[in-house]
PDB file of C-alpha atoms in Angstrom:
ATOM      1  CA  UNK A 151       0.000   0.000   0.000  1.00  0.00           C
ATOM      2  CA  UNK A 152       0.953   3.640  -0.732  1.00  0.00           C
ATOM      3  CA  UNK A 153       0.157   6.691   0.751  1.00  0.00           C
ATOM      4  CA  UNK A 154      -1.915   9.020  -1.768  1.00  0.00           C
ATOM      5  CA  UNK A 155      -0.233  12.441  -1.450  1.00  0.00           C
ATOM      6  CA  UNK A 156      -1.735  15.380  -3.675  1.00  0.00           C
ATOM      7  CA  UNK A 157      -0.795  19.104  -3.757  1.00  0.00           C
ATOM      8  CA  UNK A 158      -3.412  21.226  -5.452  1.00  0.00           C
ATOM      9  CA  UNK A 159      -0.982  24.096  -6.781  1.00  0.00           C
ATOM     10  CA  UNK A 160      -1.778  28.267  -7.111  1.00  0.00           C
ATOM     11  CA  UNK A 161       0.863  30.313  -5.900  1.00  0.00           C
ATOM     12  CA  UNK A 162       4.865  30.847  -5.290  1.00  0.00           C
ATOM     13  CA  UNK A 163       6.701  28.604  -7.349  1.00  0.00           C
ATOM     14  CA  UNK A 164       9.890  28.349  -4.717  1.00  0.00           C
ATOM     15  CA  UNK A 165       7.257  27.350  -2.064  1.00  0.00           C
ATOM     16  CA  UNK A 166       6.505  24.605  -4.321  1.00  0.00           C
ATOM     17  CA  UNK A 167       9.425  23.403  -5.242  1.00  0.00           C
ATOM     18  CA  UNK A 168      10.325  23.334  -2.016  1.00  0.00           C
ATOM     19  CA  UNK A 169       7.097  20.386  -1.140  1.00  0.00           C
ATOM     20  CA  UNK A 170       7.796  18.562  -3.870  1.00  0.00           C
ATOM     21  CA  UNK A 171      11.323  18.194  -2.700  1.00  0.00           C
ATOM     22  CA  UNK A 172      10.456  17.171   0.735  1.00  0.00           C
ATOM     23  CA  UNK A 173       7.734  14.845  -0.696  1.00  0.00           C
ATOM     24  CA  UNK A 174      10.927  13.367  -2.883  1.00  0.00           C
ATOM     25  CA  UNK A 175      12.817  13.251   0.562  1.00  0.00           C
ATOM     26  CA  UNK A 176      10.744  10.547   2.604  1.00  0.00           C
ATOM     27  CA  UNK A 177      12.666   7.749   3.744  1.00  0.00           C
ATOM     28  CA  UNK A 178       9.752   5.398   3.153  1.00  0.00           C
ATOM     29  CA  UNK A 179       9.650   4.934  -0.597  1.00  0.00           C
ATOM     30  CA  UNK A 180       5.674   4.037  -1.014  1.00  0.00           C
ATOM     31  CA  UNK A 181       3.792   7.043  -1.857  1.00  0.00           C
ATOM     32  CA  UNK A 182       2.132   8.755  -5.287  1.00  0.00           C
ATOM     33  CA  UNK A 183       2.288  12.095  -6.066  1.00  0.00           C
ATOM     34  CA  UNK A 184      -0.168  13.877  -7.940  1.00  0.00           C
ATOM     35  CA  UNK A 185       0.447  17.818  -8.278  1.00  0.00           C
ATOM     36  CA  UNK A 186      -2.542  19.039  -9.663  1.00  0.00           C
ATOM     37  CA  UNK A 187      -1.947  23.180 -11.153  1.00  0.00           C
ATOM     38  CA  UNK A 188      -4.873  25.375 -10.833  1.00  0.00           C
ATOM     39  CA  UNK A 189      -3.525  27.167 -14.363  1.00  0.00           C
ATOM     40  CA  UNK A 190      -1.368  28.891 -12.634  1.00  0.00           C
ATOM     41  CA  UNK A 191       0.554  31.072 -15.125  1.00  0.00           C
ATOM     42  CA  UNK A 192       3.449  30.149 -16.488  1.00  0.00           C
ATOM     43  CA  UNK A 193       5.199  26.346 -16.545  1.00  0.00           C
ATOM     44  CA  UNK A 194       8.159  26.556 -13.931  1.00  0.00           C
ATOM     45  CA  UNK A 195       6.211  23.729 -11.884  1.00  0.00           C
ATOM     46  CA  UNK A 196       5.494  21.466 -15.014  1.00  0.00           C
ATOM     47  CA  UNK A 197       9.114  21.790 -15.750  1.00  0.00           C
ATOM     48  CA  UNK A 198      10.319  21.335 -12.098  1.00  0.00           C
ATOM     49  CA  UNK A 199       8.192  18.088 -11.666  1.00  0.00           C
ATOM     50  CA  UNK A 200       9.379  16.369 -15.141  1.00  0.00           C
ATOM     51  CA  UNK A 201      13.130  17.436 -13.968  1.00  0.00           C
ATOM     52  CA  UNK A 202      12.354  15.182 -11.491  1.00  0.00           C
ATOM     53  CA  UNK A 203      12.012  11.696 -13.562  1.00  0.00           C
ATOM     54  CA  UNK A 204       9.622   9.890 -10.815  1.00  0.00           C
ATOM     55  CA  UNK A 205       7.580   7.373 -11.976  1.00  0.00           C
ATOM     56  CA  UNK A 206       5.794   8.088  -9.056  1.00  0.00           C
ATOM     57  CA  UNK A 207       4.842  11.429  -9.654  1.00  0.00           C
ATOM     58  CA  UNK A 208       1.658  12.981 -12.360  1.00  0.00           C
ATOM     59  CA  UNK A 209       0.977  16.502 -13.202  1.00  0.00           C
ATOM     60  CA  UNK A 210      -1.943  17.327 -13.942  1.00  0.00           C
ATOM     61  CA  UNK A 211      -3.099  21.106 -15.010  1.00  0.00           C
ATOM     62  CA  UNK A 212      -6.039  22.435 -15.323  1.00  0.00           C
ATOM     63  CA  UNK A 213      -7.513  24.454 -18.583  1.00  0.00           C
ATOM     64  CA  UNK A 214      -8.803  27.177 -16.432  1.00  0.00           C
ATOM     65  CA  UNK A 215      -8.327  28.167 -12.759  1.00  0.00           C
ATOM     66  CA  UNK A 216     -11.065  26.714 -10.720  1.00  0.00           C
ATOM     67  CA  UNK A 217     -10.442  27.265  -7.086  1.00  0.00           C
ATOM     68  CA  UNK A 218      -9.417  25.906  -4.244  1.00  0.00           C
ATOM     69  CA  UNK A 219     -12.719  24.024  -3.098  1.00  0.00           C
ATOM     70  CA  UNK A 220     -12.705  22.495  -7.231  1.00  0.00           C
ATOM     71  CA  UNK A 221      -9.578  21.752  -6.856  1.00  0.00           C
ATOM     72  CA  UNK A 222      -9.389  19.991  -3.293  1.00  0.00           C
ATOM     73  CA  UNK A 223     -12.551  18.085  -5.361  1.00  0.00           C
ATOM     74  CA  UNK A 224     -10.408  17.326  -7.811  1.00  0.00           C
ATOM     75  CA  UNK A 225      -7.383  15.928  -5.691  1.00  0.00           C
ATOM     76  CA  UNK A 226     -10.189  13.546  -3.284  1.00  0.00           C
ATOM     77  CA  UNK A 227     -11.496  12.249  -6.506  1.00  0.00           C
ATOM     78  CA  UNK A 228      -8.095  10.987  -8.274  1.00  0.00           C
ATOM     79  CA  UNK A 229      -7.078   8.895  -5.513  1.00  0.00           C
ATOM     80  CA  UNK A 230      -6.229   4.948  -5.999  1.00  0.00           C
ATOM     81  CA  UNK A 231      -4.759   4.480  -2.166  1.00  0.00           C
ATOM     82  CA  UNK A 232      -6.552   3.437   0.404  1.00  0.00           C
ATOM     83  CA  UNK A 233      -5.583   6.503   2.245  1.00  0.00           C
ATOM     84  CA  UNK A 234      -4.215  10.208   0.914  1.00  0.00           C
ATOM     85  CA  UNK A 235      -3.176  13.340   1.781  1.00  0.00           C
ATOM     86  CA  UNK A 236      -4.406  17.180   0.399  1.00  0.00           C
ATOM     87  CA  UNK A 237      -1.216  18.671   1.818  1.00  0.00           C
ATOM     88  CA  UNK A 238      -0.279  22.787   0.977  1.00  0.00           C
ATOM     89  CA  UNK A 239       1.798  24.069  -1.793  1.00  0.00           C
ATOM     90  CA  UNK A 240       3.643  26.185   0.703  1.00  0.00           C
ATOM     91  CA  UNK A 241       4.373  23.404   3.227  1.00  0.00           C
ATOM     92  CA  UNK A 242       7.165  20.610   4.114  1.00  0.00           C
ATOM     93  CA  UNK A 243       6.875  16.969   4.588  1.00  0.00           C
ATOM     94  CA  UNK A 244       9.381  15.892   6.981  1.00  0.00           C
ATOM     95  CA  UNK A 245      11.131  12.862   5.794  1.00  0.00           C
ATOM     96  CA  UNK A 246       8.791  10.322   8.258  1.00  0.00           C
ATOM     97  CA  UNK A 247       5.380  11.706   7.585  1.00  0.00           C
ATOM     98  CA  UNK A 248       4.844   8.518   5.185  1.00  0.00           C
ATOM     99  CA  UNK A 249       6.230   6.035   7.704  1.00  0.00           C
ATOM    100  CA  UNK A 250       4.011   7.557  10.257  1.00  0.00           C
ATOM    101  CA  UNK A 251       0.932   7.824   8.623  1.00  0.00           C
ATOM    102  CA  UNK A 252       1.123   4.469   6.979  1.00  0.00           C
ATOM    103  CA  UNK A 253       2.104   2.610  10.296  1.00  0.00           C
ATOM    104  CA  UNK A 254      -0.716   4.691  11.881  1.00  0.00           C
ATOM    105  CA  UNK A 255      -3.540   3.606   9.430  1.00  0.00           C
ATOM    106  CA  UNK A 256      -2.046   0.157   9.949  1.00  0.00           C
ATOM    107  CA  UNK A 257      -2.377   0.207  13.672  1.00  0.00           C
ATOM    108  CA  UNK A 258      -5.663   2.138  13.824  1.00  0.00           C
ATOM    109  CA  UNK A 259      -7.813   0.712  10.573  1.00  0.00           C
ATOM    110  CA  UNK A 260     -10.995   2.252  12.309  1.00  0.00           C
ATOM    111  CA  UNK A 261      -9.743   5.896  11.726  1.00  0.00           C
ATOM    112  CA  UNK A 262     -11.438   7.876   9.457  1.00  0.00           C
ATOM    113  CA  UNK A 263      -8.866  10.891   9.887  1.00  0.00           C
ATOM    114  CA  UNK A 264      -5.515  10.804  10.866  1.00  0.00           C
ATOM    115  CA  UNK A 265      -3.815  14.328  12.802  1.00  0.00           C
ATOM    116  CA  UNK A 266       0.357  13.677  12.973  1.00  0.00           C
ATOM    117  CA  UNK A 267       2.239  15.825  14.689  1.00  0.00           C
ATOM    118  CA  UNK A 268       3.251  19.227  13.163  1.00  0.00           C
ATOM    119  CA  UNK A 269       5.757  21.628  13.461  1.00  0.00           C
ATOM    120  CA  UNK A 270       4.448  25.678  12.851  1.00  0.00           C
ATOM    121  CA  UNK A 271       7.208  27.319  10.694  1.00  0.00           C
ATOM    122  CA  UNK A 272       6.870  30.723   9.360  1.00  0.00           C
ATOM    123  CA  UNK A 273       8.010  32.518   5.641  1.00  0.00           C
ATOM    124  CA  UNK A 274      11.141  31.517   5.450  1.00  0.00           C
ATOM    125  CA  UNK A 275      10.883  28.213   7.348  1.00  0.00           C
ATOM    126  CA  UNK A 276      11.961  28.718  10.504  1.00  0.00           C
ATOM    127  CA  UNK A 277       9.806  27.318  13.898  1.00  0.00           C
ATOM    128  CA  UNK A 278       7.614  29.517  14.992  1.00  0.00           C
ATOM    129  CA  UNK A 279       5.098  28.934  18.283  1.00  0.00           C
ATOM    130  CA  UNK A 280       2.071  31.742  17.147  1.00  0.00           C
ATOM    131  CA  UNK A 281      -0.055  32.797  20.100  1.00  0.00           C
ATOM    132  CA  UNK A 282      -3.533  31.524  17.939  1.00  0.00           C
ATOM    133  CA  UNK A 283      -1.141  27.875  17.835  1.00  0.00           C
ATOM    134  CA  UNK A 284      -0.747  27.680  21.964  1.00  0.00           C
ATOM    135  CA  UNK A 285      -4.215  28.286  22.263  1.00  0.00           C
ATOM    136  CA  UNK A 286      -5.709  25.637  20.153  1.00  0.00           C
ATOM    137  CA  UNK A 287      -2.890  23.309  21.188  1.00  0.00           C
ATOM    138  CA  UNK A 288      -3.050  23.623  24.659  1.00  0.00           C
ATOM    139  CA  UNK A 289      -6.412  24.509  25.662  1.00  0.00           C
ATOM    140  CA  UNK A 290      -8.763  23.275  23.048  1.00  0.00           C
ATOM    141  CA  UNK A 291      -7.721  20.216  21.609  1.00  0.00           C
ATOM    142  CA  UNK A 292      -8.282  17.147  23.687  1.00  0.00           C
ATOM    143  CA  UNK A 293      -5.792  16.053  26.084  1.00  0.00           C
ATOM    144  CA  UNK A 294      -4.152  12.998  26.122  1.00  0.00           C
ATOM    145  CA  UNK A 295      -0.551  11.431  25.878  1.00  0.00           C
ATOM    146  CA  UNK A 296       0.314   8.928  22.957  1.00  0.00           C
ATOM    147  CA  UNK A 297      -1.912   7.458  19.581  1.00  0.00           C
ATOM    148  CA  UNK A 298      -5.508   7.984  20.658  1.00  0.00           C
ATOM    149  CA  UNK A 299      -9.059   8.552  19.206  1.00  0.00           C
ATOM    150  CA  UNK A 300     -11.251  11.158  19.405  1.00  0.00           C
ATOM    151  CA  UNK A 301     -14.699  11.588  18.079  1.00  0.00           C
ATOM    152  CA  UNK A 302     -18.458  12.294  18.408  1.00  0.00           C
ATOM    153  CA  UNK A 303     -19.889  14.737  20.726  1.00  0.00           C
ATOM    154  CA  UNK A 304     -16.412  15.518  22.177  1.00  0.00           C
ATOM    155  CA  UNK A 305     -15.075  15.862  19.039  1.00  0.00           C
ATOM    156  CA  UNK A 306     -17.279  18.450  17.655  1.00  0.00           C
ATOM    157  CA  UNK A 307     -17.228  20.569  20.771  1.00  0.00           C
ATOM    158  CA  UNK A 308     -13.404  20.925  20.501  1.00  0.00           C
ATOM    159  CA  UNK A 309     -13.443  22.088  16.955  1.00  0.00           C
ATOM    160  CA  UNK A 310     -16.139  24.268  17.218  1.00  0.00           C
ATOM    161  CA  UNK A 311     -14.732  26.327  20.464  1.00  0.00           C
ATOM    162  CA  UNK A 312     -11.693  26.109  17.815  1.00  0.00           C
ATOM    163  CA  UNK A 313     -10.148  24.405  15.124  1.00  0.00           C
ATOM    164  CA  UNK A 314      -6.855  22.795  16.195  1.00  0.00           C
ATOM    165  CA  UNK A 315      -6.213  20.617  12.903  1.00  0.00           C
ATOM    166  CA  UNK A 316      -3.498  21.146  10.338  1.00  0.00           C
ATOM    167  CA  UNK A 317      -5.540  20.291   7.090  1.00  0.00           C
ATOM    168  CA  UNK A 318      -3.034  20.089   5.267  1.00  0.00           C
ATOM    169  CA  UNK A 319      -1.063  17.572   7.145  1.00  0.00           C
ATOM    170  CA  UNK A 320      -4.498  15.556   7.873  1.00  0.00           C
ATOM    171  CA  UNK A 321      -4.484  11.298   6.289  1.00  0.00           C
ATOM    172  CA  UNK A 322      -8.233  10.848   4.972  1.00  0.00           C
ATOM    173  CA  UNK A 323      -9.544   6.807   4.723  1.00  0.00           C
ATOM    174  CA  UNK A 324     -10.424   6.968   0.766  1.00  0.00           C
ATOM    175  CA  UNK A 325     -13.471   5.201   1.005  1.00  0.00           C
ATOM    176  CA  UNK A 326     -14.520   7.871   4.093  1.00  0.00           C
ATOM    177  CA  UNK A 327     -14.107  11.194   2.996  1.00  0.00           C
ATOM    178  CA  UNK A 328     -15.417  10.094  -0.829  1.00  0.00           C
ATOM    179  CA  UNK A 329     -18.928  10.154   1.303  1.00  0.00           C
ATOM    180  CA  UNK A 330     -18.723  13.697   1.503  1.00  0.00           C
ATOM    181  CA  UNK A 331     -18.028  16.932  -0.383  1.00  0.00           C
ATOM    182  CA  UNK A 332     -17.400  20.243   0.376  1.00  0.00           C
ATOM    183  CA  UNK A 333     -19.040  23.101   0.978  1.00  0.00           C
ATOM    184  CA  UNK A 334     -19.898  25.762  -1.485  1.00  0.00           C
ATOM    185  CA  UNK A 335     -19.561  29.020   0.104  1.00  0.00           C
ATOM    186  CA  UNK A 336     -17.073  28.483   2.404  1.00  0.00           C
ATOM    187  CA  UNK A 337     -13.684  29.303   0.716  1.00  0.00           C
ATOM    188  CA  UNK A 338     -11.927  29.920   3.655  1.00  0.00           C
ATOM    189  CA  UNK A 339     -13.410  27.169   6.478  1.00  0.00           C
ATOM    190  CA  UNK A 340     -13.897  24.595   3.963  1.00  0.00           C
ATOM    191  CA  UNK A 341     -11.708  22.395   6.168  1.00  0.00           C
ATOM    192  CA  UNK A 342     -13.254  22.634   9.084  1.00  0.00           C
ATOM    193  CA  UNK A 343     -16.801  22.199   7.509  1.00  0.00           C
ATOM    194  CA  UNK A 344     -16.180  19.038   5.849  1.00  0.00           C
ATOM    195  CA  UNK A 345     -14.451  17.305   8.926  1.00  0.00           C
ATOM    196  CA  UNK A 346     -17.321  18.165  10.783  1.00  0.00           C
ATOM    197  CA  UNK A 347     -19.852  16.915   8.593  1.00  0.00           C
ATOM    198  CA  UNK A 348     -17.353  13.591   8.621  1.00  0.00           C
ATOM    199  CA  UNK A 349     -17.532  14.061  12.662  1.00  0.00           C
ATOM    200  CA  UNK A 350     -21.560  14.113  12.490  1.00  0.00           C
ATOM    201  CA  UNK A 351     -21.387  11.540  10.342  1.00  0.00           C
ATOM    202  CA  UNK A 352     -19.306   8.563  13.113  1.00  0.00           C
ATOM    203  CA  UNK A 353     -15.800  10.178  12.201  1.00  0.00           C
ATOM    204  CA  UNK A 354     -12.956   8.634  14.779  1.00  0.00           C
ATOM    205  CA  UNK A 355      -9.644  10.957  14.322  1.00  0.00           C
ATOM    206  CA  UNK A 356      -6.300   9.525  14.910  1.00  0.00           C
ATOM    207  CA  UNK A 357      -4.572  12.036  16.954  1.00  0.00           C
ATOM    208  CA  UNK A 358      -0.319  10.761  16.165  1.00  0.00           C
ATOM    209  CA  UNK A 359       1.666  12.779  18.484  1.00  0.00           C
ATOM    210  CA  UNK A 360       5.082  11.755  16.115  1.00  0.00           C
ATOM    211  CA  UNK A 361       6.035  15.288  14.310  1.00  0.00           C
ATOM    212  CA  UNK A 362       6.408  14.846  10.405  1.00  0.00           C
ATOM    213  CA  UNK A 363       4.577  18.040   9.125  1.00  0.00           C
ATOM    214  CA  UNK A 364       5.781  21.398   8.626  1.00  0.00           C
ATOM    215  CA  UNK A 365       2.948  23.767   8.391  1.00  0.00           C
ATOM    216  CA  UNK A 366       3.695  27.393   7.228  1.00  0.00           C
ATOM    217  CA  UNK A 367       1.725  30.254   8.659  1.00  0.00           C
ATOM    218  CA  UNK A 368       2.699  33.671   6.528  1.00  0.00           C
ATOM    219  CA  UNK A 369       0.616  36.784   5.666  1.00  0.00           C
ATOM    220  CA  UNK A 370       0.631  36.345   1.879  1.00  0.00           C
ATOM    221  CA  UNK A 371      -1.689  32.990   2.667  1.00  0.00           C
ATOM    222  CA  UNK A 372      -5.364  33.207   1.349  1.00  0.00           C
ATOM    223  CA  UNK A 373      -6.871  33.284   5.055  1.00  0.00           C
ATOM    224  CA  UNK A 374      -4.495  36.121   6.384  1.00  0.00           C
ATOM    225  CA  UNK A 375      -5.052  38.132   3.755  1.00  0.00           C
ATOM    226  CA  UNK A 376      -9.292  37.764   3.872  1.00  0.00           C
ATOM    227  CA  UNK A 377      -8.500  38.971   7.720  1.00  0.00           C
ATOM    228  CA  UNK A 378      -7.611  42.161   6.710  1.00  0.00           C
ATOM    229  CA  UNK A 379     -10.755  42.958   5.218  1.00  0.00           C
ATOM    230  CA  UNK A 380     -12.694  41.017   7.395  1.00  0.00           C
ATOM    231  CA  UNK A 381     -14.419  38.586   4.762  1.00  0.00           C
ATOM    232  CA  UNK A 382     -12.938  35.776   6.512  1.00  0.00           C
ATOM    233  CA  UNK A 383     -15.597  36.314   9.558  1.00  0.00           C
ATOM    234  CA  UNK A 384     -18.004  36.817   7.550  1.00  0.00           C
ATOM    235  CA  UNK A 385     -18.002  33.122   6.445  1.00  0.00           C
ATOM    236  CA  UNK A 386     -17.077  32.010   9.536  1.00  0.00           C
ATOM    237  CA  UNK A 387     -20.055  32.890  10.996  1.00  0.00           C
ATOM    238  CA  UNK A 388     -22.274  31.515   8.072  1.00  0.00           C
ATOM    239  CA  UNK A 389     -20.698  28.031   9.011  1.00  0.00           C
ATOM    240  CA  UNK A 390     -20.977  28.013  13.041  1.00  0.00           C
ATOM    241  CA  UNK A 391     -24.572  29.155  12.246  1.00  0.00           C
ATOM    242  CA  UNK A 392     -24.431  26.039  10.077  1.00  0.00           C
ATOM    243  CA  UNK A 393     -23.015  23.987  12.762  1.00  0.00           C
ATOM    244  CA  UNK A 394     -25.200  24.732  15.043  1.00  0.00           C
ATOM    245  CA  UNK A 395     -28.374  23.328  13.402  1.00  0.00           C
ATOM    246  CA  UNK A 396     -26.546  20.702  12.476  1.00  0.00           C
ATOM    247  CA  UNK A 397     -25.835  19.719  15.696  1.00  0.00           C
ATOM    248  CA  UNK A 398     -28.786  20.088  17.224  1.00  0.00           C
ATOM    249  CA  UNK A 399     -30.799  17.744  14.730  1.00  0.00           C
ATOM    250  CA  UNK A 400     -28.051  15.674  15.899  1.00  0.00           C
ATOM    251  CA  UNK A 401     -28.948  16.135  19.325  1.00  0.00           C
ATOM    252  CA  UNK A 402     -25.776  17.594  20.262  1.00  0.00           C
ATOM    253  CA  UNK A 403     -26.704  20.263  22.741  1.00  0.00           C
ATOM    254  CA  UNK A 404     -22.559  21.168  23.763  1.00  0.00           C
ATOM    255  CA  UNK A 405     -21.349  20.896  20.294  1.00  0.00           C
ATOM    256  CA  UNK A 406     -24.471  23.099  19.362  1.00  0.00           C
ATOM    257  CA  UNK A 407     -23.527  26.083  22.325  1.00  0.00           C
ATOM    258  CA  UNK A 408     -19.876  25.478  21.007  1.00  0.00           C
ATOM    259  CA  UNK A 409     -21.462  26.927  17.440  1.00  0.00           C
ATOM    260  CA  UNK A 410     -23.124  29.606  18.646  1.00  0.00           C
ATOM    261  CA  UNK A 411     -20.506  30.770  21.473  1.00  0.00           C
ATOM    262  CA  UNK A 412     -17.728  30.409  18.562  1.00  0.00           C
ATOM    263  CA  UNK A 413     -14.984  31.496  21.260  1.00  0.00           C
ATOM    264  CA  UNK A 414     -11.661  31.493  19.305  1.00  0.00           C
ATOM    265  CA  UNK A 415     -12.811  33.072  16.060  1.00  0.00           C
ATOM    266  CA  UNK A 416     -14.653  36.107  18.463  1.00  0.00           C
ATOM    267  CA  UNK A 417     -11.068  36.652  20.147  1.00  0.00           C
ATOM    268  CA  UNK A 418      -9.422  36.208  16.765  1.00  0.00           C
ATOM    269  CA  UNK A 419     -11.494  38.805  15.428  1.00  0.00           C
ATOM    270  CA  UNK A 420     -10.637  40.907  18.816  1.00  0.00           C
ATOM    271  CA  UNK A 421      -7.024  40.498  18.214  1.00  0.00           C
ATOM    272  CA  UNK A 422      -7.003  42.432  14.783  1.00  0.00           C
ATOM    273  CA  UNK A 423      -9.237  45.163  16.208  1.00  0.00           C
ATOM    274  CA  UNK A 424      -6.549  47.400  17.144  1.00  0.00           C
ATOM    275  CA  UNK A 425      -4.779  47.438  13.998  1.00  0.00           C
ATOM    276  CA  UNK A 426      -8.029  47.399  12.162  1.00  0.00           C
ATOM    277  CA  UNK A 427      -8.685  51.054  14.131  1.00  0.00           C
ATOM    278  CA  UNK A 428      -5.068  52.086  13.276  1.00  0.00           C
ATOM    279  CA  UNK A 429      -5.915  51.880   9.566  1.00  0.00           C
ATOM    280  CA  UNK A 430      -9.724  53.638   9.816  1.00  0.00           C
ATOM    281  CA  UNK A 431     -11.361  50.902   7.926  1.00  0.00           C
ATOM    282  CA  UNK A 432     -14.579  51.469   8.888  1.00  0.00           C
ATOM    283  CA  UNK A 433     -16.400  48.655   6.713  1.00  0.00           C
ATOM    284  CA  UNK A 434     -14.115  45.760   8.430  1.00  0.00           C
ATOM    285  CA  UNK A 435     -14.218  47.324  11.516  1.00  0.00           C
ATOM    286  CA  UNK A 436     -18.257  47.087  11.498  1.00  0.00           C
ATOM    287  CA  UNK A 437     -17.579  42.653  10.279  1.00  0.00           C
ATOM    288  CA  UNK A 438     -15.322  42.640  12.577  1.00  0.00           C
ATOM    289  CA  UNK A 439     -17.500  44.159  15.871  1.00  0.00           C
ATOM    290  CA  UNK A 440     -20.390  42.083  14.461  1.00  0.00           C
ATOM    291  CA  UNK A 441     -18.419  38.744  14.565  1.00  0.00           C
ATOM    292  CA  UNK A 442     -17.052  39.331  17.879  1.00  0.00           C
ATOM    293  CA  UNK A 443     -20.030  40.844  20.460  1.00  0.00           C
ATOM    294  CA  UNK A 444     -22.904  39.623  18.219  1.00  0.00           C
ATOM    295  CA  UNK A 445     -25.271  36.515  18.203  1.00  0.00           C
TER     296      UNK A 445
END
């Protein structure tokens, strides 16, 4: 068995280079590449991933650019493994993350999602420990030493006071996550929204605490820069509206006030406030007062 690994591409080509790289660096040589470009202009990648001569790797671009829900559609429905991987143009394997994830889905079958460990690094790769990072880390996500599951009720709650997974570093069961699709209208939280559909639909996640993932957090990143102009909250909301009908048809009254009370994204809205005030923008600074004091 091989590990499905896909990177839907749009953005710096150096980044990129840079994951397909560490993807050609893991120790454990079953995986399949699949690099699928979102017509991004210009054939630097192309050229960069036939340099290569892998059998194991396919390029794939796209006519026209699509987006990045299409194109995470895309990725989910070219896989052959039994499980894959939607990781980031802009971030690293570490030379394990195959031998981890595969050994993982081989201990824990069951597990519909698997969460490795991951190292925050920032621009130009360095660690870096963000405040948002300790918070989700340390105070949201479910406690716990070792390889353990998590899911249902207790699940959902976590994620919704905050989301504490690294998409892009997250291992998918093929025959799981083809079950679902993602959300129109959520460009941003897209993530989040399909693993909790998955959750409200008998998800069990894998949390691995072995660190193969390198997860970059910059400004130039689609999310920061929708916080500057506050569209990001905007859909955020939408979705814990979302998730809180959802969960209570489920009958999830916690996971339900965890929608509604949507603690870490009203204190991430707080956070830019200031600078937000500094600039006059007095549209974002109305999204941004909504999302944080209002229902």
């Amino acid at each position: 068995m091989a590990l499905d690994i896909f990177i839907p591409y749009w953005g710096d080509v150096n980044y990129m280079k840079q994951a397909v790289d560490s993807v050609l660096a893991q120790t454990s040589p079953d995986w399949r590449l699949t690099v699928v470009d979102d017509a991004y202009p210009g054939d630097d990648v192309r050229r960069y991933v036939e340099a290569a001569d892998d059998p194991r790797i396919t390029y794939i671009r796209k006519e026209k650019n699509e987006g990045i829900t299409e194109n995470f559609r895309t990725c989910v429905s070219l896989a052959s493994q039994d499980v894959l991987v939607v990781m980031g143009c802009d971030d690293l394997l570490l030379p394990n993350f195959v031998d981890v994830v595969l050994r993982a889905h081989a201990e824990f079958p069951d597990a519909w999602i698997i969460q490795p460990g991951v190292q925050i690094i920032d621009e130009d790769g360095k660690p870096s420990v963000p405040l948002v990072d300790i918070v989700k880390q340390r105070l949201v996500k479910p406690r716990g030493t070792g390889s353990r599951l998590v899911g249902g009720e207790r699940l959902a709650v976590s994620l919704l006071h905050g989301d504490w997974l690294y998409w892009p570093s997250l291992a998918f069961r093929r025959d799981r996550i083809r079950d679902y699709d993602f959300r129109d209208g959520f460009p941003v939280i897209q993530d989040l929204a399909l693993v909790m559909d998955m959750v409200l639909g008998g998800a069990e996640l894998l949390i691995v605490p072995d660190i193969c993932f390198e997860y970059r957090r910059h400004t130039s990143s689609a999310s920061s820069a929708k916080l500057v102009d506050g569209s990001r909250f905007v859909g955020e909301r939408d979705f814990f509206d979302l998730a809180a009908a959802l969960c209570t048809a489920k009958g999830w009254r916690k996971a339900a006030r965890a929608a509604r009370l949507r603690l870490t994204s009203r204190a991430h809205a707080l956070l830019i406030l200031a600078g937000t005030l500094r600039q006059s923008a007095s549209g974002t600074l109305g999204i941004l007062l909504r999302h944080s004091f209002g229902k």
